[in-house]
GROMACS .gro file of C-alpha atoms in nm:
model
  494
    1UNK     CA    1   0.035   0.013  -0.002
    2UNK     CA    2   0.130   0.384  -0.061
    3UNK     CA    3   0.011   0.659   0.097
    4UNK     CA    4   0.111   1.036   0.192
    5UNK     CA    5   0.137   1.122   0.556
    6UNK     CA    6  -0.186   1.318   0.584
    7UNK     CA    7  -0.081   1.626   0.820
    8UNK     CA    8   0.277   1.565   0.850
    9UNK     CA    9   0.587   1.778   0.680
   10UNK     CA   10   0.561   1.654   0.372
   11UNK     CA   11   0.706   1.791   0.031
   12UNK     CA   12   0.652   1.693  -0.351
   13UNK     CA   13   0.960   1.514  -0.422
   14UNK     CA   14   1.177   1.707  -0.675
   15UNK     CA   15   1.384   1.509  -0.944
   16UNK     CA   16   1.587   1.890  -0.975
   17UNK     CA   17   1.778   1.790  -0.629
   18UNK     CA   18   1.958   1.476  -0.760
   19UNK     CA   19   2.151   1.672  -1.040
   20UNK     CA   20   2.105   2.062  -0.862
   21UNK     CA   21   2.261   1.928  -0.544
   22UNK     CA   22   2.672   1.782  -0.478
   23UNK     CA   23   2.581   1.442  -0.375
   24UNK     CA   24   2.824   1.182  -0.193
   25UNK     CA   25   2.743   0.832  -0.106
   26UNK     CA   26   2.950   0.523   0.036
   27UNK     CA   27   3.086   0.289  -0.141
   28UNK     CA   28   2.786  -0.008  -0.114
   29UNK     CA   29   2.433   0.051  -0.055
   30UNK     CA   30   2.297   0.040   0.322
   31UNK     CA   31   1.981  -0.147   0.462
   32UNK     CA   32   1.885   0.141   0.740
   33UNK     CA   33   1.655   0.075   0.975
   34UNK     CA   34   1.590   0.432   1.188
   35UNK     CA   35   1.332   0.325   1.491
   36UNK     CA   36   1.116   0.582   1.597
   37UNK     CA   37   0.894   0.694   1.890
   38UNK     CA   38   0.776   0.994   1.741
   39UNK     CA   39   0.796   1.027   1.356
   40UNK     CA   40   0.549   1.202   1.096
   41UNK     CA   41   0.271   1.309   1.068
   42UNK     CA   42   0.429   1.358   1.454
   43UNK     CA   43   0.544   1.788   1.437
   44UNK     CA   44   0.819   1.797   1.661
   45UNK     CA   45   1.185   1.854   1.608
   46UNK     CA   46   1.314   1.443   1.659
   47UNK     CA   47   1.024   1.379   1.389
   48UNK     CA   48   1.140   1.622   1.143
   49UNK     CA   49   1.491   1.506   1.203
   50UNK     CA   50   1.438   1.157   1.156
   51UNK     CA   51   1.185   1.247   0.801
   52UNK     CA   52   1.478   1.474   0.681
   53UNK     CA   53   1.708   1.216   0.776
   54UNK     CA   54   1.520   0.903   0.604
   55UNK     CA   55   1.421   1.127   0.296
   56UNK     CA   56   1.796   1.188   0.258
   57UNK     CA   57   1.999   0.863   0.274
   58UNK     CA   58   1.682   0.713   0.026
   59UNK     CA   59   1.763   0.982  -0.184
   60UNK     CA   60   2.133   0.877  -0.195
   61UNK     CA   61   2.027   0.459  -0.261
   62UNK     CA   62   2.013   0.372   0.071
   63UNK     CA   63   1.728   0.108   0.149
   64UNK     CA   64   1.542   0.305   0.452
   65UNK     CA   65   1.277   0.137   0.636
   66UNK     CA   66   1.136   0.329   0.938
   67UNK     CA   67   1.007   0.142   1.188
   68UNK     CA   68   0.772   0.371   1.405
   69UNK     CA   69   0.394   0.405   1.562
   70UNK     CA   70   0.073   0.406   1.390
   71UNK     CA   71  -0.117   0.720   1.390
   72UNK     CA   72  -0.432   0.533   1.366
   73UNK     CA   73  -0.587   0.188   1.451
   74UNK     CA   74  -0.443   0.125   1.060
   75UNK     CA   75  -0.080  -0.028   1.126
   76UNK     CA   76   0.148  -0.247   0.942
   77UNK     CA   77   0.379  -0.179   0.660
   78UNK     CA   78   0.329   0.051   0.422
   79UNK     CA   79   0.487   0.235   0.137
   80UNK     CA   80   0.464   0.587   0.254
   81UNK     CA   81   0.607   0.931   0.079
   82UNK     CA   82   0.882   1.055   0.383
   83UNK     CA   83   1.044   1.382   0.263
   84UNK     CA   84   0.889   1.368  -0.107
   85UNK     CA   85   1.046   1.043  -0.150
   86UNK     CA   86   0.871   0.687  -0.110
   87UNK     CA   87   0.970   0.451   0.185
   88UNK     CA   88   0.883   0.138   0.348
   89UNK     CA   89   0.706   0.274   0.666
   90UNK     CA   90   0.667  -0.042   0.935
   91UNK     CA   91   0.349   0.097   1.210
   92UNK     CA   92   0.317  -0.029   1.522
   93UNK     CA   93  -0.023  -0.079   1.707
   94UNK     CA   94  -0.016   0.230   1.944
   95UNK     CA   95  -0.266   0.376   2.158
   96UNK     CA   96  -0.355   0.806   2.204
   97UNK     CA   97  -0.189   0.937   2.513
   98UNK     CA   98  -0.481   1.171   2.696
   99UNK     CA   99  -0.187   1.387   2.836
  100UNK     CA  100  -0.047   1.529   2.506
  101UNK     CA  101  -0.215   1.661   2.216
  102UNK     CA  102   0.017   1.403   1.889
  103UNK     CA  103   0.212   1.207   2.130
  104UNK     CA  104   0.091   0.806   2.089
  105UNK     CA  105   0.197   0.513   2.324
  106UNK     CA  106   0.366   0.220   2.150
  107UNK     CA  107   0.157  -0.142   2.281
  108UNK     CA  108   0.545  -0.275   2.414
  109UNK     CA  109   0.494  -0.609   2.429
  110UNK     CA  110   0.472  -0.687   2.026
  111UNK     CA  111   0.796  -0.441   1.911
  112UNK     CA  112   0.992  -0.698   2.000
  113UNK     CA  113   0.824  -0.979   1.800
  114UNK     CA  114   0.750  -0.707   1.523
  115UNK     CA  115   1.119  -0.626   1.461
  116UNK     CA  116   1.180  -0.958   1.469
  117UNK     CA  117   0.996  -1.032   1.193
  118UNK     CA  118   1.100  -0.736   1.018
  119UNK     CA  119   1.508  -0.793   1.052
  120UNK     CA  120   1.522  -1.101   0.954
  121UNK     CA  121   1.323  -1.012   0.621
  122UNK     CA  122   1.550  -0.716   0.516
  123UNK     CA  123   1.867  -0.798   0.717
  124UNK     CA  124   1.921  -0.442   0.804
  125UNK     CA  125   2.332  -0.321   0.835
  126UNK     CA  126   2.251  -0.099   1.127
  127UNK     CA  127   1.967   0.019   1.327
  128UNK     CA  128   1.954   0.399   1.444
  129UNK     CA  129   1.757   0.450   1.719
  130UNK     CA  130   1.578   0.776   1.782
  131UNK     CA  131   1.469   0.737   2.139
  132UNK     CA  132   1.512   0.534   2.415
  133UNK     CA  133   1.211   0.516   2.560
  134UNK     CA  134   1.001   0.275   2.431
  135UNK     CA  135   1.096   0.190   2.062
  136UNK     CA  136   1.447   0.157   2.135
  137UNK     CA  137   1.413  -0.004   2.486
  138UNK     CA  138   1.239  -0.298   2.351
  139UNK     CA  139   1.423  -0.288   2.001
  140UNK     CA  140   1.754  -0.296   2.074
  141UNK     CA  141   1.806  -0.676   2.268
  142UNK     CA  142   1.674  -0.785   1.892
  143UNK     CA  143   1.906  -0.622   1.727
  144UNK     CA  144   2.230  -0.715   1.945
  145UNK     CA  145   2.132  -1.084   1.940
  146UNK     CA  146   2.096  -1.048   1.552
  147UNK     CA  147   2.445  -0.907   1.574
  148UNK     CA  148   2.310  -0.523   1.411
  149UNK     CA  149   2.492  -0.269   1.446
  150UNK     CA  150   2.288  -0.009   1.676
  151UNK     CA  151   2.382   0.387   1.636
  152UNK     CA  152   2.133   0.617   1.885
  153UNK     CA  153   2.073   0.965   1.826
  154UNK     CA  154   1.917   1.140   2.129
  155UNK     CA  155   1.680   1.429   2.129
  156UNK     CA  156   1.507   1.414   2.451
  157UNK     CA  157   1.549   1.621   2.777
  158UNK     CA  158   1.347   1.434   3.092
  159UNK     CA  159   1.269   1.750   3.200
  160UNK     CA  160   1.071   1.741   2.896
  161UNK     CA  161   0.877   1.434   2.978
  162UNK     CA  162   0.722   1.450   3.326
  163UNK     CA  163   0.440   1.644   3.269
  164UNK     CA  164   0.339   1.444   3.001
  165UNK     CA  165   0.423   1.101   3.136
  166UNK     CA  166   0.339   1.013   3.517
  167UNK     CA  167   0.224   1.277   3.728
  168UNK     CA  168   0.529   1.341   3.997
  169UNK     CA  169   0.465   1.585   4.315
  170UNK     CA  170   0.715   1.875   4.261
  171UNK     CA  171   0.900   1.759   4.573
  172UNK     CA  172   1.011   1.426   4.389
  173UNK     CA  173   1.077   1.595   4.032
  174UNK     CA  174   1.414   1.636   4.076
  175UNK     CA  175   1.496   1.247   4.156
  176UNK     CA  176   1.292   1.160   3.899
  177UNK     CA  177   1.519   1.350   3.626
  178UNK     CA  178   1.821   1.181   3.820
  179UNK     CA  179   1.708   0.830   3.748
  180UNK     CA  180   1.556   0.886   3.391
  181UNK     CA  181   1.899   1.030   3.288
  182UNK     CA  182   2.100   0.719   3.488
  183UNK     CA  183   1.826   0.495   3.283
  184UNK     CA  184   1.920   0.642   2.984
  185UNK     CA  185   2.322   0.589   3.029
  186UNK     CA  186   2.220   0.226   3.114
  187UNK     CA  187   2.093   0.227   2.761
  188UNK     CA  188   2.357   0.402   2.555
  189UNK     CA  189   2.585   0.192   2.694
  190UNK     CA  190   2.432  -0.069   2.465
  191UNK     CA  191   2.525   0.153   2.159
  192UNK     CA  192   2.771   0.122   1.915
  193UNK     CA  193   2.767   0.452   1.862
  194UNK     CA  194   2.590   0.779   2.069
  195UNK     CA  195   2.509   1.054   1.896
  196UNK     CA  196   2.312   1.416   2.002
  197UNK     CA  197   2.266   1.722   1.732
  198UNK     CA  198   2.505   1.972   1.926
  199UNK     CA  199   2.871   1.975   2.133
  200UNK     CA  200   2.665   2.170   2.438
  201UNK     CA  201   2.393   1.836   2.425
  202UNK     CA  202   2.667   1.608   2.363
  203UNK     CA  203   2.845   1.730   2.723
  204UNK     CA  204   2.578   1.746   2.899
  205UNK     CA  205   2.458   1.377   2.845
  206UNK     CA  206   2.794   1.254   2.946
  207UNK     CA  207   2.767   1.442   3.209
  208UNK     CA  208   2.481   1.307   3.334
  209UNK     CA  209   2.452   0.939   3.152
  210UNK     CA  210   2.882   0.854   3.258
  211UNK     CA  211   2.859   0.812   2.838
  212UNK     CA  212   3.225   0.886   2.694
  213UNK     CA  213   3.302   0.975   2.305
  214UNK     CA  214   2.946   1.137   2.219
  215UNK     CA  215   2.955   1.259   1.864
  216UNK     CA  216   2.767   1.591   1.822
  217UNK     CA  217   2.609   1.614   1.490
  218UNK     CA  218   2.370   1.874   1.364
  219UNK     CA  219   2.062   1.758   1.223
  220UNK     CA  220   2.111   1.986   0.943
  221UNK     CA  221   1.903   2.159   0.694
  222UNK     CA  222   1.850   2.176   0.334
  223UNK     CA  223   1.881   2.586   0.317
  224UNK     CA  224   1.727   2.566  -0.013
  225UNK     CA  225   1.373   2.503   0.102
  226UNK     CA  226   1.352   2.862   0.277
  227UNK     CA  227   1.463   3.070   0.004
  228UNK     CA  228   1.394   3.435   0.081
  229UNK     CA  229   1.397   3.751  -0.157
  230UNK     CA  230   1.317   4.017   0.130
  231UNK     CA  231   1.519   4.145   0.382
  232UNK     CA  232   1.379   4.156   0.701
  233UNK     CA  233   1.163   4.475   0.764
  234UNK     CA  234   0.993   4.641   1.040
  235UNK     CA  235   0.743   4.762   0.896
  236UNK     CA  236   0.481   4.639   1.090
  237UNK     CA  237   0.738   4.486   1.289
  238UNK     CA  238   0.688   4.094   1.336
  239UNK     CA  239   0.783   3.842   1.569
  240UNK     CA  240   0.747   3.466   1.487
  241UNK     CA  241   0.698   3.191   1.690
  242UNK     CA  242   0.679   2.818   1.565
  243UNK     CA  243   0.695   2.515   1.775
  244UNK     CA  244   0.466   2.287   1.983
  245UNK     CA  245   0.267   2.580   2.155
  246UNK     CA  246   0.349   2.368   2.547
  247UNK     CA  247   0.489   2.456   2.872
  248UNK     CA  248   0.843   2.395   2.842
  249UNK     CA  249   0.842   2.612   2.540
  250UNK     CA  250   0.789   2.909   2.719
  251UNK     CA  251   0.587   3.119   2.519
  252UNK     CA  252   0.399   3.250   2.778
  253UNK     CA  253   0.699   3.465   2.863
  254UNK     CA  254   0.742   3.591   2.461
  255UNK     CA  255   0.368   3.738   2.526
  256UNK     CA  256   0.467   3.893   2.886
  257UNK     CA  257   0.807   4.041   2.681
  258UNK     CA  258   0.549   4.196   2.424
  259UNK     CA  259   0.351   4.329   2.639
  260UNK     CA  260   0.590   4.569   2.829
  261UNK     CA  261   0.705   4.690   2.462
  262UNK     CA  262   0.551   5.046   2.375
  263UNK     CA  263   0.259   4.995   2.195
  264UNK     CA  264   0.304   5.262   1.955
  265UNK     CA  265   0.579   5.027   1.805
  266UNK     CA  266   0.297   4.802   1.729
  267UNK     CA  267   0.440   4.507   1.752
  268UNK     CA  268   0.260   4.176   1.602
  269UNK     CA  269   0.262   3.837   1.720
  270UNK     CA  270   0.329   3.527   1.529
  271UNK     CA  271   0.227   3.164   1.673
  272UNK     CA  272   0.222   2.873   1.439
  273UNK     CA  273   0.178   2.570   1.564
  274UNK     CA  274  -0.065   2.384   1.798
  275UNK     CA  275  -0.029   2.265   2.170
  276UNK     CA  276  -0.162   2.198   2.483
  277UNK     CA  277  -0.113   2.534   2.626
  278UNK     CA  278  -0.287   2.747   2.352
  279UNK     CA  279  -0.647   2.811   2.537
  280UNK     CA  280  -0.403   2.966   2.859
  281UNK     CA  281  -0.189   3.144   2.570
  282UNK     CA  282  -0.467   3.317   2.402
  283UNK     CA  283  -0.651   3.425   2.778
  284UNK     CA  284  -0.297   3.533   2.885
  285UNK     CA  285  -0.263   3.763   2.544
  286UNK     CA  286  -0.677   3.904   2.653
  287UNK     CA  287  -0.528   3.979   3.047
  288UNK     CA  288  -0.229   4.152   2.906
  289UNK     CA  289  -0.428   4.353   2.629
  290UNK     CA  290  -0.263   4.252   2.352
  291UNK     CA  291  -0.504   3.953   2.203
  292UNK     CA  292  -0.563   4.202   1.852
  293UNK     CA  293  -0.215   4.147   1.811
  294UNK     CA  294  -0.131   3.773   1.904
  295UNK     CA  295  -0.248   3.569   1.587
  296UNK     CA  296  -0.250   3.154   1.661
  297UNK     CA  297  -0.196   2.996   1.293
  298UNK     CA  298  -0.223   2.605   1.434
  299UNK     CA  299  -0.001   2.388   1.214
  300UNK     CA  300   0.102   2.543   0.839
  301UNK     CA  301   0.185   2.295   0.532
  302UNK     CA  302   0.551   2.225   0.460
  303UNK     CA  303   0.448   2.434   0.148
  304UNK     CA  304   0.336   2.785   0.368
  305UNK     CA  305   0.630   2.705   0.577
  306UNK     CA  306   0.913   2.962   0.414
  307UNK     CA  307   0.657   3.226   0.376
  308UNK     CA  308   0.580   3.222   0.787
  309UNK     CA  309   0.980   3.321   0.850
  310UNK     CA  310   0.932   3.559   0.550
  311UNK     CA  311   0.672   3.753   0.688
  312UNK     CA  312   0.899   3.792   1.029
  313UNK     CA  313   1.143   4.087   1.127
  314UNK     CA  314   1.325   3.832   1.397
  315UNK     CA  315   1.223   3.467   1.542
  316UNK     CA  316   1.195   3.399   1.905
  317UNK     CA  317   1.312   3.098   2.057
  318UNK     CA  318   1.209   3.144   2.448
  319UNK     CA  319   1.268   2.762   2.511
  320UNK     CA  320   1.502   2.633   2.829
  321UNK     CA  321   1.573   2.320   2.664
  322UNK     CA  322   1.621   2.233   2.331
  323UNK     CA  323   1.908   2.048   2.202
  324UNK     CA  324   1.940   2.186   1.907
  325UNK     CA  325   1.573   2.314   1.740
  326UNK     CA  326   1.492   2.297   1.397
  327UNK     CA  327   1.307   2.608   1.424
  328UNK     CA  328   1.587   2.815   1.458
  329UNK     CA  329   1.777   2.691   1.216
  330UNK     CA  330   1.505   2.702   0.970
  331UNK     CA  331   1.442   3.108   1.075
  332UNK     CA  332   1.873   3.144   1.010
  333UNK     CA  333   1.853   2.990   0.678
  334UNK     CA  334   1.539   3.211   0.603
  335UNK     CA  335   1.829   3.536   0.678
  336UNK     CA  336   1.600   3.619   0.998
  337UNK     CA  337   1.733   3.688   1.311
  338UNK     CA  338   1.664   3.557   1.630
  339UNK     CA  339   1.655   3.660   2.026
  340UNK     CA  340   1.675   3.326   2.228
  341UNK     CA  341   1.702   3.196   2.517
  342UNK     CA  342   2.105   3.171   2.687
  343UNK     CA  343   2.069   2.806   2.802
  344UNK     CA  344   2.163   2.472   2.675
  345UNK     CA  345   2.225   2.447   2.292
  346UNK     CA  346   2.044   2.790   2.166
  347UNK     CA  347   2.319   3.007   2.236
  348UNK     CA  348   2.554   2.724   1.998
  349UNK     CA  349   2.324   2.900   1.704
  350UNK     CA  350   2.251   3.255   1.815
  351UNK     CA  351   2.564   3.430   1.841
  352UNK     CA  352   2.453   3.730   2.077
  353UNK     CA  353   2.526   4.070   1.857
  354UNK     CA  354   2.603   3.887   1.561
  355UNK     CA  355   2.318   3.764   1.449
  356UNK     CA  356   2.012   3.815   1.736
  357UNK     CA  357   2.054   3.834   2.093
  358UNK     CA  358   2.032   3.577   2.408
  359UNK     CA  359   1.841   3.702   2.738
  360UNK     CA  360   1.899   3.530   3.034
  361UNK     CA  361   1.581   3.277   3.069
  362UNK     CA  362   1.261   3.387   3.311
  363UNK     CA  363   1.387   3.741   3.249
  364UNK     CA  364   1.097   3.923   3.053
  365UNK     CA  365   1.251   4.234   3.107
  366UNK     CA  366   1.589   4.116   2.933
  367UNK     CA  367   1.391   3.964   2.673
  368UNK     CA  368   1.122   4.295   2.588
  369UNK     CA  369   1.494   4.498   2.578
  370UNK     CA  370   1.654   4.193   2.319
  371UNK     CA  371   1.297   4.213   2.108
  372UNK     CA  372   1.310   4.597   2.060
  373UNK     CA  373   1.650   4.634   1.985
  374UNK     CA  374   1.600   4.389   1.654
  375UNK     CA  375   1.234   4.561   1.597
  376UNK     CA  376   1.381   4.916   1.628
  377UNK     CA  377   1.666   4.826   1.361
  378UNK     CA  378   1.765   5.019   1.080
  379UNK     CA  379   1.756   4.810   0.758
  380UNK     CA  380   2.131   4.862   0.739
  381UNK     CA  381   2.123   4.692   1.121
  382UNK     CA  382   1.863   4.457   1.010
  383UNK     CA  383   2.038   4.287   0.688
  384UNK     CA  384   2.420   4.281   0.935
  385UNK     CA  385   2.220   4.014   1.126
  386UNK     CA  386   2.045   3.886   0.833
  387UNK     CA  387   2.376   3.808   0.686
  388UNK     CA  388   2.545   3.667   0.975
  389UNK     CA  389   2.244   3.411   1.018
  390UNK     CA  390   2.267   3.313   0.673
  391UNK     CA  391   2.649   3.286   0.741
  392UNK     CA  392   2.595   3.064   1.050
  393UNK     CA  393   2.354   2.815   0.916
  394UNK     CA  394   2.583   2.703   0.656
  395UNK     CA  395   2.794   2.515   0.857
  396UNK     CA  396   2.489   2.320   0.973
  397UNK     CA  397   2.445   2.200   0.578
  398UNK     CA  398   2.200   1.835   0.551
  399UNK     CA  399   2.448   1.682   0.281
  400UNK     CA  400   2.776   1.702   0.531
  401UNK     CA  401   2.511   1.586   0.843
  402UNK     CA  402   2.396   1.269   0.556
  403UNK     CA  403   2.761   1.206   0.476
  404UNK     CA  404   2.929   1.196   0.848
  405UNK     CA  405   2.597   0.973   0.969
  406UNK     CA  406   2.723   0.705   0.648
  407UNK     CA  407   2.983   0.652   0.783
  408UNK     CA  408   2.889   0.624   1.110
  409UNK     CA  409   2.670   0.385   0.997
  410UNK     CA  410   2.954   0.179   0.806
  411UNK     CA  411   3.157   0.141   1.115
  412UNK     CA  412   3.480   0.346   1.027
  413UNK     CA  413   3.713   0.436   1.301
  414UNK     CA  414   3.711   0.851   1.314
  415UNK     CA  415   3.429   1.008   1.235
  416UNK     CA  416   3.406   1.349   1.252
  417UNK     CA  417   3.169   1.610   1.363
  418UNK     CA  418   2.992   1.836   1.154
  419UNK     CA  419   3.144   2.214   1.038
  420UNK     CA  420   2.950   2.352   1.330
  421UNK     CA  421   3.164   2.225   1.617
  422UNK     CA  422   3.511   2.370   1.425
  423UNK     CA  423   3.640   2.686   1.616
  424UNK     CA  424   3.572   2.889   1.369
  425UNK     CA  425   3.177   2.909   1.440
  426UNK     CA  426   3.208   3.080   1.761
  427UNK     CA  427   3.424   3.329   1.646
  428UNK     CA  428   3.257   3.657   1.645
  429UNK     CA  429   3.094   3.816   1.352
  430UNK     CA  430   3.049   4.186   1.402
  431UNK     CA  431   3.012   4.293   1.045
  432UNK     CA  432   3.101   4.014   0.762
  433UNK     CA  433   3.386   4.142   0.559
  434UNK     CA  434   3.335   4.198   0.127
  435UNK     CA  435   3.437   3.889   0.084
  436UNK     CA  436   3.202   3.690   0.302
  437UNK     CA  437   2.948   3.961   0.192
  438UNK     CA  438   2.963   3.888  -0.140
  439UNK     CA  439   2.958   3.497  -0.053
  440UNK     CA  440   2.669   3.520   0.122
  441UNK     CA  441   2.450   3.753  -0.163
  442UNK     CA  442   2.596   3.417  -0.427
  443UNK     CA  443   2.493   3.186  -0.169
  444UNK     CA  444   2.134   3.347  -0.131
  445UNK     CA  445   2.096   3.405  -0.514
  446UNK     CA  446   2.199   3.054  -0.586
  447UNK     CA  447   1.973   2.964  -0.280
  448UNK     CA  448   1.661   3.142  -0.453
  449UNK     CA  449   1.741   2.945  -0.809
  450UNK     CA  450   1.718   2.654  -0.690
  451UNK     CA  451   1.401   2.641  -0.497
  452UNK     CA  452   1.255   2.804  -0.827
  453UNK     CA  453   1.424   2.523  -1.020
  454UNK     CA  454   1.274   2.291  -0.751
  455UNK     CA  455   0.959   2.434  -0.781
  456UNK     CA  456   0.901   2.448  -1.163
  457UNK     CA  457   1.008   2.023  -1.141
  458UNK     CA  458   0.784   2.019  -0.875
  459UNK     CA  459   0.447   2.106  -1.034
  460UNK     CA  460   0.609   1.945  -1.334
  461UNK     CA  461   0.566   1.653  -1.143
  462UNK     CA  462   0.232   1.723  -1.005
  463UNK     CA  463   0.109   1.767  -1.353
  464UNK     CA  464   0.288   1.388  -1.466
  465UNK     CA  465   0.114   1.244  -1.171
  466UNK     CA  466  -0.246   1.407  -1.229
  467UNK     CA  467  -0.218   1.231  -1.575
  468UNK     CA  468  -0.139   0.923  -1.442
  469UNK     CA  469  -0.371   0.913  -1.229
  470UNK     CA  470  -0.670   0.978  -1.481
  471UNK     CA  471  -0.514   0.736  -1.682
  472UNK     CA  472  -0.506   0.513  -1.391
  473UNK     CA  473  -0.852   0.586  -1.313
  474UNK     CA  474  -1.000   0.561  -1.684
  475UNK     CA  475  -0.844   0.187  -1.676
  476UNK     CA  476  -0.996   0.044  -1.341
  477UNK     CA  477  -1.282   0.190  -1.506
  478UNK     CA  478  -1.270   0.043  -1.777
  479UNK     CA  479  -1.146  -0.313  -1.590
  480UNK     CA  480  -1.450  -0.256  -1.378
  481UNK     CA  481  -1.694  -0.249  -1.654
  482UNK     CA  482  -1.522  -0.567  -1.813
  483UNK     CA  483  -1.583  -0.761  -1.495
  484UNK     CA  484  -1.942  -0.680  -1.495
  485UNK     CA  485  -1.971  -0.738  -1.834
  486UNK     CA  486  -1.826  -1.063  -1.790
  487UNK     CA  487  -2.069  -1.147  -1.428
  488UNK     CA  488  -2.346  -1.111  -1.678
  489UNK     CA  489  -2.291  -1.323  -1.884
  490UNK     CA  490  -2.164  -1.580  -1.630
  491UNK     CA  491  -2.558  -1.524  -1.489
  492UNK     CA  492  -2.693  -1.559  -1.840
  493UNK     CA  493  -2.495  -1.887  -1.926
  494UNK     CA  494  -2.587  -2.059  -1.537
   0.00000   0.00000   0.00000
């Protein structure tokens, strides 16, 4: 069965990608299993990473299989369109969590049995686990017994899970988090390789679990998908947050910060995404007297995603528990300044004073000050911040990420980190010199041209697919007609 996952972050497959991007491949095709607790149509950072990793690997010629939860009662093996590329997805029985809008609980007692069936048939070279919570926990033993190489990427902080797991009294929360980290350490000790998106996240994982040798590999981004022909403008000033509207994102601090800005600035707030905090945020915006300037858009399509970034003056990320933040990377690829909490891995993306500003977590006054610096900046300063975002995001190229994971899958002894871990990435920028400025402008023009070609190719592909669909429907009608005639003839002959 072939299907496109409704509501997921999908884009039509663009054949131009294969001819316009330099794609390096390993010496042989690999059979790769990516095992996920969360996967499209879920919309979150871990799901988006797994989706883009799978699509990129499949376009490089690898046989990619996804093992993930079913998103409804329909479970089994399907051919699905993931990141614009068709691949095999094994959907396991799951149940919706009442505490969360999208997350589902995998039925754990059949995971091992189902995984063994899959492994016996496809004989994977490697299993890449995206979570140690349920899927990874019950799949690792099967893979170990079969002698399959195991790789794990950690996307999880226990602090983000307590609210959605069990009701834990506040005085027991720290003990629960300590236990959760120890449990993660026992799991990751079974892996042949462990990765996480940033060096800061790797250091946290090593310190909390006792692991060593954790590799810092950026989730990566295809900047061509976020072409932006317009520089940021403050007419009107518009602040964007894109992601889950859940407590750990601290969007309430964004609304409180905007409410502190002078009303004559007329700052608008765009909130893109859904989550359990939306009703509270709507009430808070009303209480703060800014409801008419706060816009809730819900989920947007992959096609409309770049437009959301292009509209904004500045992107805001107030979360204090980001191991990387794909949304922040997308904003940078769109050439937008970022104001973010000085917490976890966000300072790795937001270089204070270069491509945006950092503020102390929970300091709403400082948050408002940093936003004001951007929305009141002149065109020259906004362009400087924009160019620096584009400059920094070049170190997070998805093709580089894919090449590193291929080498990890092959078991190569010496595997380097992604380019964002090079010393020069952390050096202050200030204003780009003319050489780098020209490079960024060339990069922007090439990105725009590539995206235009992708859009044209996608339109051609949609037209061809429509023609094929019409032909198939005609054939189907003819077959059904022939079957009915045959049935009538058989009845007459009886």
